[in-house]
CSV table of C-alpha atoms in Angstrom, one decimal:
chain,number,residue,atom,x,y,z
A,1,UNK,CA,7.9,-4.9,-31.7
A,2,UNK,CA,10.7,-5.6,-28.5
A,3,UNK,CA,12.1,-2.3,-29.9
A,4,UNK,CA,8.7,-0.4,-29.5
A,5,UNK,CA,8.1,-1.6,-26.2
A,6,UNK,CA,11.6,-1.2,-24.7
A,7,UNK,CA,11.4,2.4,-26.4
A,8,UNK,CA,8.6,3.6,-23.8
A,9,UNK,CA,9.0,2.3,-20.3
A,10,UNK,CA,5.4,2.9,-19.6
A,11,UNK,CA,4.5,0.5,-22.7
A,12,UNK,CA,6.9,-2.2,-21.0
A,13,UNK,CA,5.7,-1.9,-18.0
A,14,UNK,CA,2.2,-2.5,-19.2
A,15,UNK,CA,3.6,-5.2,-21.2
A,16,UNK,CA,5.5,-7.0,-19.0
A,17,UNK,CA,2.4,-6.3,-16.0
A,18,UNK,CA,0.2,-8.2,-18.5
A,19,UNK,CA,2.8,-11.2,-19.2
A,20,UNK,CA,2.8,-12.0,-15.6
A,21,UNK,CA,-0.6,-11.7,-14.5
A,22,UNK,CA,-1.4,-13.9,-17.7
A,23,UNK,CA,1.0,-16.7,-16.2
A,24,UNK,CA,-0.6,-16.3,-13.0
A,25,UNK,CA,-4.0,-16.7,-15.2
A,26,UNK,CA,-3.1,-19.9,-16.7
A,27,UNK,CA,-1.9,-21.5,-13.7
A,28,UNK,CA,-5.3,-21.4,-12.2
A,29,UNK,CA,-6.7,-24.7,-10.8
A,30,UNK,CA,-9.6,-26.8,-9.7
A,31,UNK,CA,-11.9,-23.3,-10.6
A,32,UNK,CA,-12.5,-23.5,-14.7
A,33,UNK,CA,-15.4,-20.8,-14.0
A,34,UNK,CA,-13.0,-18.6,-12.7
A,35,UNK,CA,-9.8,-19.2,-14.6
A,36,UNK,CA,-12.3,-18.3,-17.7
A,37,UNK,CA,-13.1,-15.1,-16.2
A,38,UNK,CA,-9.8,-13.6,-14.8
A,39,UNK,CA,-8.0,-14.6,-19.1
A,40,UNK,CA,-11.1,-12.7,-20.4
A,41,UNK,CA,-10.1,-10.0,-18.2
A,42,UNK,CA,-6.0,-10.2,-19.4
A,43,UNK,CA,-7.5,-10.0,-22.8
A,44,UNK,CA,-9.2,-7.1,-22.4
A,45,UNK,CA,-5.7,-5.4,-21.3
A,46,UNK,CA,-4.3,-6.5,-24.7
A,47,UNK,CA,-6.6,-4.5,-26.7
A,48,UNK,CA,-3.7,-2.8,-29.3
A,49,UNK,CA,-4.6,1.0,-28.6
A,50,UNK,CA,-3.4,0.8,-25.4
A,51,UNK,CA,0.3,-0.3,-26.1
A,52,UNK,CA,0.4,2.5,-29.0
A,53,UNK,CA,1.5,6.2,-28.4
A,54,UNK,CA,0.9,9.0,-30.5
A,55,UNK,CA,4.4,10.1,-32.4
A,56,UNK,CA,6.5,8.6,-29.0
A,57,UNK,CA,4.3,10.6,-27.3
A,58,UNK,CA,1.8,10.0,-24.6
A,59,UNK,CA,-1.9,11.5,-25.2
A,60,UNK,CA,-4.8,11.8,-22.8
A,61,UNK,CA,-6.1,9.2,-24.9
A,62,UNK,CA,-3.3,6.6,-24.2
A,63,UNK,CA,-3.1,7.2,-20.4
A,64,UNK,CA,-7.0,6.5,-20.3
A,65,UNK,CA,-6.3,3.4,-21.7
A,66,UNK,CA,-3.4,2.2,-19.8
A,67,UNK,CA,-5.4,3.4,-16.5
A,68,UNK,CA,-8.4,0.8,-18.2
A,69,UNK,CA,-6.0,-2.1,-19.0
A,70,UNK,CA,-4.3,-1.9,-15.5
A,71,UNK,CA,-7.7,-2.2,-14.4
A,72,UNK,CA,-8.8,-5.5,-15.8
A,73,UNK,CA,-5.4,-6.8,-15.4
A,74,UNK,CA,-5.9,-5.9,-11.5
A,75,UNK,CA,-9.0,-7.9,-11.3
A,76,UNK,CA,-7.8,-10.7,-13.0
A,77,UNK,CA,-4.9,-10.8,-10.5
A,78,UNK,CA,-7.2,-11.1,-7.3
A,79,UNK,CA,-9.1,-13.4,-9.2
A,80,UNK,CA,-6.0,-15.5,-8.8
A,81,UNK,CA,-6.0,-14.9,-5.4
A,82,UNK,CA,-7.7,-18.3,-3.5
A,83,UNK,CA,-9.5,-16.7,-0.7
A,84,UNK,CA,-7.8,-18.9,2.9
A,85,UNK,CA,-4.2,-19.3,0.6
A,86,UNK,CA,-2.9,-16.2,-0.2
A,87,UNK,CA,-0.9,-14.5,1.9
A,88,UNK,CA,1.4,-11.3,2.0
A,89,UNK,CA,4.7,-11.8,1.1
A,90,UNK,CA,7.6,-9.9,-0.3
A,91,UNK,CA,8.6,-12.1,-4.0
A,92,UNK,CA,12.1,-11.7,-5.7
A,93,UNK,CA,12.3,-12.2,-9.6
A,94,UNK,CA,12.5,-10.6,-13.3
A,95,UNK,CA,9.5,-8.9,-13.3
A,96,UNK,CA,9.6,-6.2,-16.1
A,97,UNK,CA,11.7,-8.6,-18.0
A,98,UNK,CA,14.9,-6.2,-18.4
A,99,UNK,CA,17.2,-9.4,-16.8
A,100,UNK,CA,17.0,-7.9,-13.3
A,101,UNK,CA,15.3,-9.2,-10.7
A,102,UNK,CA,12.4,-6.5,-9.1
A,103,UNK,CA,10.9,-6.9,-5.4
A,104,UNK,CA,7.1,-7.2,-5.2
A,105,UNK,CA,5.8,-6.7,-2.0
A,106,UNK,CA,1.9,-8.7,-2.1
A,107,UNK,CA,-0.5,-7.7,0.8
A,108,UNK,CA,-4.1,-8.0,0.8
A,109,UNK,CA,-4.9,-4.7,-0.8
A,110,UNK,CA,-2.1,-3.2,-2.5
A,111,UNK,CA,1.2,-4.6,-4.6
A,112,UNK,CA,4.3,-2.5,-4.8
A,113,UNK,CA,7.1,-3.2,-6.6
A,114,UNK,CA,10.4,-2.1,-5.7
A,115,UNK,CA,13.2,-2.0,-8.3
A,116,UNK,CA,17.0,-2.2,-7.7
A,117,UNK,CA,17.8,0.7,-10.2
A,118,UNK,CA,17.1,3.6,-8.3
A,119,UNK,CA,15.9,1.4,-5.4
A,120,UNK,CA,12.1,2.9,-6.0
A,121,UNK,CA,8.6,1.6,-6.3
A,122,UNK,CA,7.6,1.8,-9.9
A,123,UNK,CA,4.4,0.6,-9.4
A,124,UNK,CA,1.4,1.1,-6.7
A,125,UNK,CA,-1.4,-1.2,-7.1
A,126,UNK,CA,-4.4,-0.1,-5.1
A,127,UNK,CA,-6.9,-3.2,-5.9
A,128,UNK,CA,-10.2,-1.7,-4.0
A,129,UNK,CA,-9.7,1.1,-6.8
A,130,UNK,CA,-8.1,-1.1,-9.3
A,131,UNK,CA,-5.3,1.7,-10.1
A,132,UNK,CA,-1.9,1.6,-10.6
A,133,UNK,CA,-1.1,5.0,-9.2
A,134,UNK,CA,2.9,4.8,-10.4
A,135,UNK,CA,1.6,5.1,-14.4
A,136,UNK,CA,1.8,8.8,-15.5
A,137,UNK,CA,2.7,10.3,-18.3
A,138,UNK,CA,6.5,10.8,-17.2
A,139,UNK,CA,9.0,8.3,-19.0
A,140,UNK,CA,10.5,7.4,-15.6
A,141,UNK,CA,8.2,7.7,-12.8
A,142,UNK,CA,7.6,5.8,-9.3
A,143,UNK,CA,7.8,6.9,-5.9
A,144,UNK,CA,10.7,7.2,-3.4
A,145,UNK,CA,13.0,8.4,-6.4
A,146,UNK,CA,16.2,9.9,-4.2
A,147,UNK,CA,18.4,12.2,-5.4
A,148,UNK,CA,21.8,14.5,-4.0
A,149,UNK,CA,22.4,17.8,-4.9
A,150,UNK,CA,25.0,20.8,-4.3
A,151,UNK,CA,23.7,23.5,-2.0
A,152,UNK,CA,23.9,25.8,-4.8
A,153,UNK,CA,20.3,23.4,-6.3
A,154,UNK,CA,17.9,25.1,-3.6
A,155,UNK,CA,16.6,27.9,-5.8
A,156,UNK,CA,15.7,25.5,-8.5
A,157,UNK,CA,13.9,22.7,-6.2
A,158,UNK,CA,12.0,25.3,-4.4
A,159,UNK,CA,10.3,25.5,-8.7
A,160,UNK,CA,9.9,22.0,-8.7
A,161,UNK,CA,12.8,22.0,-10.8
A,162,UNK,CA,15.8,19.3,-10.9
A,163,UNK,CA,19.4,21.1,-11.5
A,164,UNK,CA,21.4,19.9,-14.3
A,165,UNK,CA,24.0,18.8,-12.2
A,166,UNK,CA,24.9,14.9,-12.0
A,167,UNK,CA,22.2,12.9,-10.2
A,168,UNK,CA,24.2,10.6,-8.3
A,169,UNK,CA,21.4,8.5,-6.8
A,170,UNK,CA,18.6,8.3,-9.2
A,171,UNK,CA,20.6,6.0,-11.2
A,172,UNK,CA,22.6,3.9,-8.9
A,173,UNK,CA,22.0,0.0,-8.3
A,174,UNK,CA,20.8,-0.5,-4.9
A,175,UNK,CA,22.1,-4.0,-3.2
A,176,UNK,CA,20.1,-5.9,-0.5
A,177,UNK,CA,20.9,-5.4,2.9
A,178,UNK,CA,18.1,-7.6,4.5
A,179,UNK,CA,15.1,-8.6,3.7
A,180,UNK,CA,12.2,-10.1,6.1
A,181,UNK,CA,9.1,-11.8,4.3
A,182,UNK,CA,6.6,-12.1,7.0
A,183,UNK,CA,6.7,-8.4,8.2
A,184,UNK,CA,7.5,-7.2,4.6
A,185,UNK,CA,10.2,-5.2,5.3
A,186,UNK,CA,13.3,-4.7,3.0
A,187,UNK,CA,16.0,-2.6,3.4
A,188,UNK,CA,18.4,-1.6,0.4
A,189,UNK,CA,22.1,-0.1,0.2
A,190,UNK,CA,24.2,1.7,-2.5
A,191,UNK,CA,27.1,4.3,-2.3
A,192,UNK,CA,28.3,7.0,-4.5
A,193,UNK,CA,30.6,9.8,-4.5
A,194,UNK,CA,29.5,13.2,-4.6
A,195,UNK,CA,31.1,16.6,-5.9
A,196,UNK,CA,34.2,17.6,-7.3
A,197,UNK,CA,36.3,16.3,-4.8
A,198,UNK,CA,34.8,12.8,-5.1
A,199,UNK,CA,33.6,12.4,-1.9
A,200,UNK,CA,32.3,8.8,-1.1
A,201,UNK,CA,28.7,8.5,0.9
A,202,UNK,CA,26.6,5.2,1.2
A,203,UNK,CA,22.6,5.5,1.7
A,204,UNK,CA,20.8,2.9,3.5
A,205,UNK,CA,17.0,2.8,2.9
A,206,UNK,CA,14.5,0.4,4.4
A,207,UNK,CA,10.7,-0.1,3.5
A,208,UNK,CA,8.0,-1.0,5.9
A,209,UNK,CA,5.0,-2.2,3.5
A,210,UNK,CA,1.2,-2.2,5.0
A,211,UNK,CA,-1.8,-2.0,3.7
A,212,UNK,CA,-2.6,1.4,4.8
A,213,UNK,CA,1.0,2.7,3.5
A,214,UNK,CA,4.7,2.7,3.2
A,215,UNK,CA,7.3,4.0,5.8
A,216,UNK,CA,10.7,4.4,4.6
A,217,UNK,CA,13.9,5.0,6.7
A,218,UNK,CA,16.7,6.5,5.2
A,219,UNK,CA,20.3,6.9,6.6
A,220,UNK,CA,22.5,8.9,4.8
A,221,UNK,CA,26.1,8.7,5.5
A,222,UNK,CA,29.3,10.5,4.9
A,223,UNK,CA,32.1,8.4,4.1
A,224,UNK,CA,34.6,10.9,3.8
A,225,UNK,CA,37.6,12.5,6.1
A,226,UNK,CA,35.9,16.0,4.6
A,227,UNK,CA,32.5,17.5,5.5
A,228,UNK,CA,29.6,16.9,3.2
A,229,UNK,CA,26.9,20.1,2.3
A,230,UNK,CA,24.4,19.5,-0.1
A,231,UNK,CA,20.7,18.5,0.1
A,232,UNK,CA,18.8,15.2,-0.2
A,233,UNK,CA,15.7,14.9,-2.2
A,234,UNK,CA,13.1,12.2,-2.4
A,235,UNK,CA,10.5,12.4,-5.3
A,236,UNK,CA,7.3,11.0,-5.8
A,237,UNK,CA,5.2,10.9,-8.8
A,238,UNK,CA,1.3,10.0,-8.3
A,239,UNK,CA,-1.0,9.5,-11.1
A,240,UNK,CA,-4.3,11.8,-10.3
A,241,UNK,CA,-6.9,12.1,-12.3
A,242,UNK,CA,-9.7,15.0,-12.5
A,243,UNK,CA,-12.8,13.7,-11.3
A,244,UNK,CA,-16.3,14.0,-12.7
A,245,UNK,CA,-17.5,17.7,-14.2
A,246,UNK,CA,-13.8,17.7,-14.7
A,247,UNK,CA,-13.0,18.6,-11.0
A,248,UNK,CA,-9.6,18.7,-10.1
A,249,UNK,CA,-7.4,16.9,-7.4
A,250,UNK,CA,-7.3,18.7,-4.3
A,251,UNK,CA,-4.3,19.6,-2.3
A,252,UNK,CA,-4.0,20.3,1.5
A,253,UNK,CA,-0.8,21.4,3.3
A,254,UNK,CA,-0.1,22.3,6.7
A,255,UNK,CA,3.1,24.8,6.6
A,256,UNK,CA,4.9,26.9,9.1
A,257,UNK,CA,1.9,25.8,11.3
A,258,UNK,CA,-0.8,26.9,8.9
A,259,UNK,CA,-3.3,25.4,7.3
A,260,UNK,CA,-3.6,25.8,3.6
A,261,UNK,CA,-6.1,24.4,0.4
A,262,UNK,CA,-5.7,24.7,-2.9
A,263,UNK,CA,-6.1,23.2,-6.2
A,264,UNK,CA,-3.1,21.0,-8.0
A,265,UNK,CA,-0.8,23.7,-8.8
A,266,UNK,CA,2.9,24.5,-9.1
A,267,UNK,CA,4.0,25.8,-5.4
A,268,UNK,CA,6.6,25.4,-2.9
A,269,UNK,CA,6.4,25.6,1.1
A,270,UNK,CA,8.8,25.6,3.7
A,271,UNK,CA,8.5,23.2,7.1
A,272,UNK,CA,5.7,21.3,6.4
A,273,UNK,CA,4.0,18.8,9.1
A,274,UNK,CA,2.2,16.9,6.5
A,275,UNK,CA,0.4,17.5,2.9
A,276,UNK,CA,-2.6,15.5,1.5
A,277,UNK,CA,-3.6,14.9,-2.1
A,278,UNK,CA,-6.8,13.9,-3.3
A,279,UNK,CA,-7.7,11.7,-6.4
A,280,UNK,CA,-11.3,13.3,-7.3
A,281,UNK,CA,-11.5,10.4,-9.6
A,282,UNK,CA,-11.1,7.3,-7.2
A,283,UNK,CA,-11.4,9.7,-4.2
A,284,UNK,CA,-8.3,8.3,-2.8
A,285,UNK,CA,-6.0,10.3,-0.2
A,286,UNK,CA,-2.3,10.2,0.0
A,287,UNK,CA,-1.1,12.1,3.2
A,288,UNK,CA,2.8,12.3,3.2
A,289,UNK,CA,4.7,13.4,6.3
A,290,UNK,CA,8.4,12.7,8.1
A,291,UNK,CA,10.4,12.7,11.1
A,292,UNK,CA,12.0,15.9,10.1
A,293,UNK,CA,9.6,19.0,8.7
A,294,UNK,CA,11.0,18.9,4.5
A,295,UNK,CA,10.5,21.9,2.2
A,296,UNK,CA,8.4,20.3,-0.3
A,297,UNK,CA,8.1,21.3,-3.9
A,298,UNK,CA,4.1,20.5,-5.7
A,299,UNK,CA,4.5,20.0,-9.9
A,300,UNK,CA,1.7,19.1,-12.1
A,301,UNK,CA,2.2,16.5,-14.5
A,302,UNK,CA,0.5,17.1,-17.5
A,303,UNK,CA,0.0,16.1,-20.9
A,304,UNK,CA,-0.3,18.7,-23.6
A,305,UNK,CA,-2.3,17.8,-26.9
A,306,UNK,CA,-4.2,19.6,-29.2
A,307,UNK,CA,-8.4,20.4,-30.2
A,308,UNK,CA,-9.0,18.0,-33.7
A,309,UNK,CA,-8.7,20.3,-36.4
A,310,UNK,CA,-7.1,23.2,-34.9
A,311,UNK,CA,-3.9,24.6,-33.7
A,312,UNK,CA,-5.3,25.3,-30.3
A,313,UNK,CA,-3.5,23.5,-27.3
A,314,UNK,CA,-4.7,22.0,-24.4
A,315,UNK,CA,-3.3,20.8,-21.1
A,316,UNK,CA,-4.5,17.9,-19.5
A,317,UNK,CA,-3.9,16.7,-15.8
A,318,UNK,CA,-2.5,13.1,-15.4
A,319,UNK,CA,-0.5,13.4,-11.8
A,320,UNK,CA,1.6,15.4,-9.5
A,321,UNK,CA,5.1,15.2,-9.4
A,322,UNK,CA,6.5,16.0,-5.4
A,323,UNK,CA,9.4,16.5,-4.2
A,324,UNK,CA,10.6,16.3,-0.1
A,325,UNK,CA,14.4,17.6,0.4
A,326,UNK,CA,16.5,18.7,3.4
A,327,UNK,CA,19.8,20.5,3.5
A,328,UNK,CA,22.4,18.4,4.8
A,329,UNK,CA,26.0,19.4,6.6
A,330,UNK,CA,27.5,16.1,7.9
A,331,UNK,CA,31.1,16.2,9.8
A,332,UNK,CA,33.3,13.2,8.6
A,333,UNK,CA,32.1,9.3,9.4
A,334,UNK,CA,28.6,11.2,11.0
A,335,UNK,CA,25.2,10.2,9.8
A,336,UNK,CA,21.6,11.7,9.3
A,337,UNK,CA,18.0,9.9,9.4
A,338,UNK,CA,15.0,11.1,7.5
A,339,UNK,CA,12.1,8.5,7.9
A,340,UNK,CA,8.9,9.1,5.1
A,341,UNK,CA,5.7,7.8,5.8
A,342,UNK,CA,2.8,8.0,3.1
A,343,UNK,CA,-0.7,6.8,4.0
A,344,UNK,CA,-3.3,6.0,1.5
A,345,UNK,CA,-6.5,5.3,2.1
A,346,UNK,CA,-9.6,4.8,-0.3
């Protein structure tokens, strides 16, 4: 069974989401009425089909059922919540149960968990929605994945495509830098070298969690006595899902100082102020936008299955997959800033 889970990181995750919010269950107090209502809820979320995929593979099916099980396990968690003694706060501890210790930020409205790996949020709890709008259909998704390229990657990210080339950032362990509980603010730092030449450059990134959104700083530096060209990406992966009469998510950009709507499709623009995306499902809105106008590439995520007894093959939307990069060209010791901000509001 620990081999199953730990073979799909969307299983554990589930897995190890339902663990914690039954501990947080069973240490209930003083409120029997309610401690009976938010395990009932966690055992709901166990229900087997969930936790199964179809051949390793995720299904529309099994994403439906992960969105339902996140649900309930949601409103058990605020359940646990005593109304006059919670308050937000930024927790440190082994949350996916992989023996490192993950960042959860708690407000009033949203979690978000941050993990050292890769220094992103792997999950987005919105609990007016009861979503957990990190869980697509991608083996490794979150948001604020960053990544460094070669110059030479532009043509491929303007596809929505990641090059083949070494990811050097996507990977690396993030350390703390500083963290402040009471304004929930953490900032996180790793190094690398990049290219051929082994360059060494450090990346400092700091979160600002609220409960209308997330503001991220990043400071990229270049270590080296050589000058660095390349370009720095940040991805986000959002779980949307069509709405009713199978209506699909919508997207707004405004571009080159134009205003443009269209459906969730695969597209590129260059200097873009901000773009929107709309859950038709929950009718949530993300809006992302920075300090410095990014080219930003749009994917679809999408699951494809097939009709029960034939051969025909359908696709089925489960999220967008974004990505926000800049070219860089940083003289030796120099350093660049590129602050993110995404609202969400629902």
């Amino acid at each position: 069974i620990k081999k199953y889970l730990i073979d799909s990181e969307n299983i554990m995750r589930l897995y190890s989401k339902m663990m914690y919010v039954n501990i947080l269950a069973n240490q209930l107090r003083g409120d029997k009425a309610r401690k009976k209502t938010a395990r009932e809820e966690v055992w709901q979320s166990q229900y087997g089909e969930a936790f199964r995929l179809n051949q390793g593979m995720d299904t529309p099916e099994t994403c439906v059922l992960r969105t339902l099980a996140y649900k309930s396990l949601l409103m058990a968690e605020k359940m646990t919540r005593v109304r006059g003694v919670f308050s937000p706060s930024i927790i440190y501890t082994d949350f996916d149960l992989d023996s490192i210790k993950e960042y959860l930020c708690q407000l009033e409205k949203v979690n978000m968990y941050v993990h050292p790996c890769g220094g992103k949020i792997f999950e987005l709890d919105v609990f007016s929605v009861y979503r957990n709008f990190c869980d697509t259909s991608l083996p490794s998704s979150g948001l604020f994945i960053d990544h460094f390229y070669s110059t030479g990657a532009l043509r491929k990210l303007s596809r929505g495509v990641l090059p083949s080339e070494p990811d050097i950032f996507r990977h690396s362990i993030y350390q703390e830098h500083s963290i402040d509980r009471t304004r929930c603010e953490l900032q996180l730092k790793t190094n690398a070298t990049f290219g051929s030449l082994q360059q060494p450059l450090s990346l400092r990134k700091q979160y600002l969690f609220r409960n209308e959104g997330i503001q991220v700083q990043y400071i990229l530096k270049n270590d080296s006595p050589l000058k660095l060209n390349g370009v720095f990406v940040t991805e986000l992966d959002l779980s949307l899902i069509n709405g009713k009469k199978n209506k699909h998510p919508l997207v707004t950009v405004f571009s080159e100082d134009t205003r443009k709507e269209t459906g969730l499709e695969q597209s590129g623009y260059d200097d873009v102020s901000w773009i929107q995306l709309a859950d038709t499902c929950s009718k949530c809105t993300f809006t992302l936008e920075a300090n410095e106008n990014p080219s930003v590439s749009l994917v679809p995520i999408t699951i494809e299955s097939k009709h029960p007894g034939t051969k025909e093959k359908i696709q089925t939307l489960n999220g967008a997959r974004i990505f926000l990069y800049w070219t860089i060209d940083l003289s030796s010791n120099y350093e660049t800033e590129k602050t993110v901000f995404l609202k969400f509001s629902c």
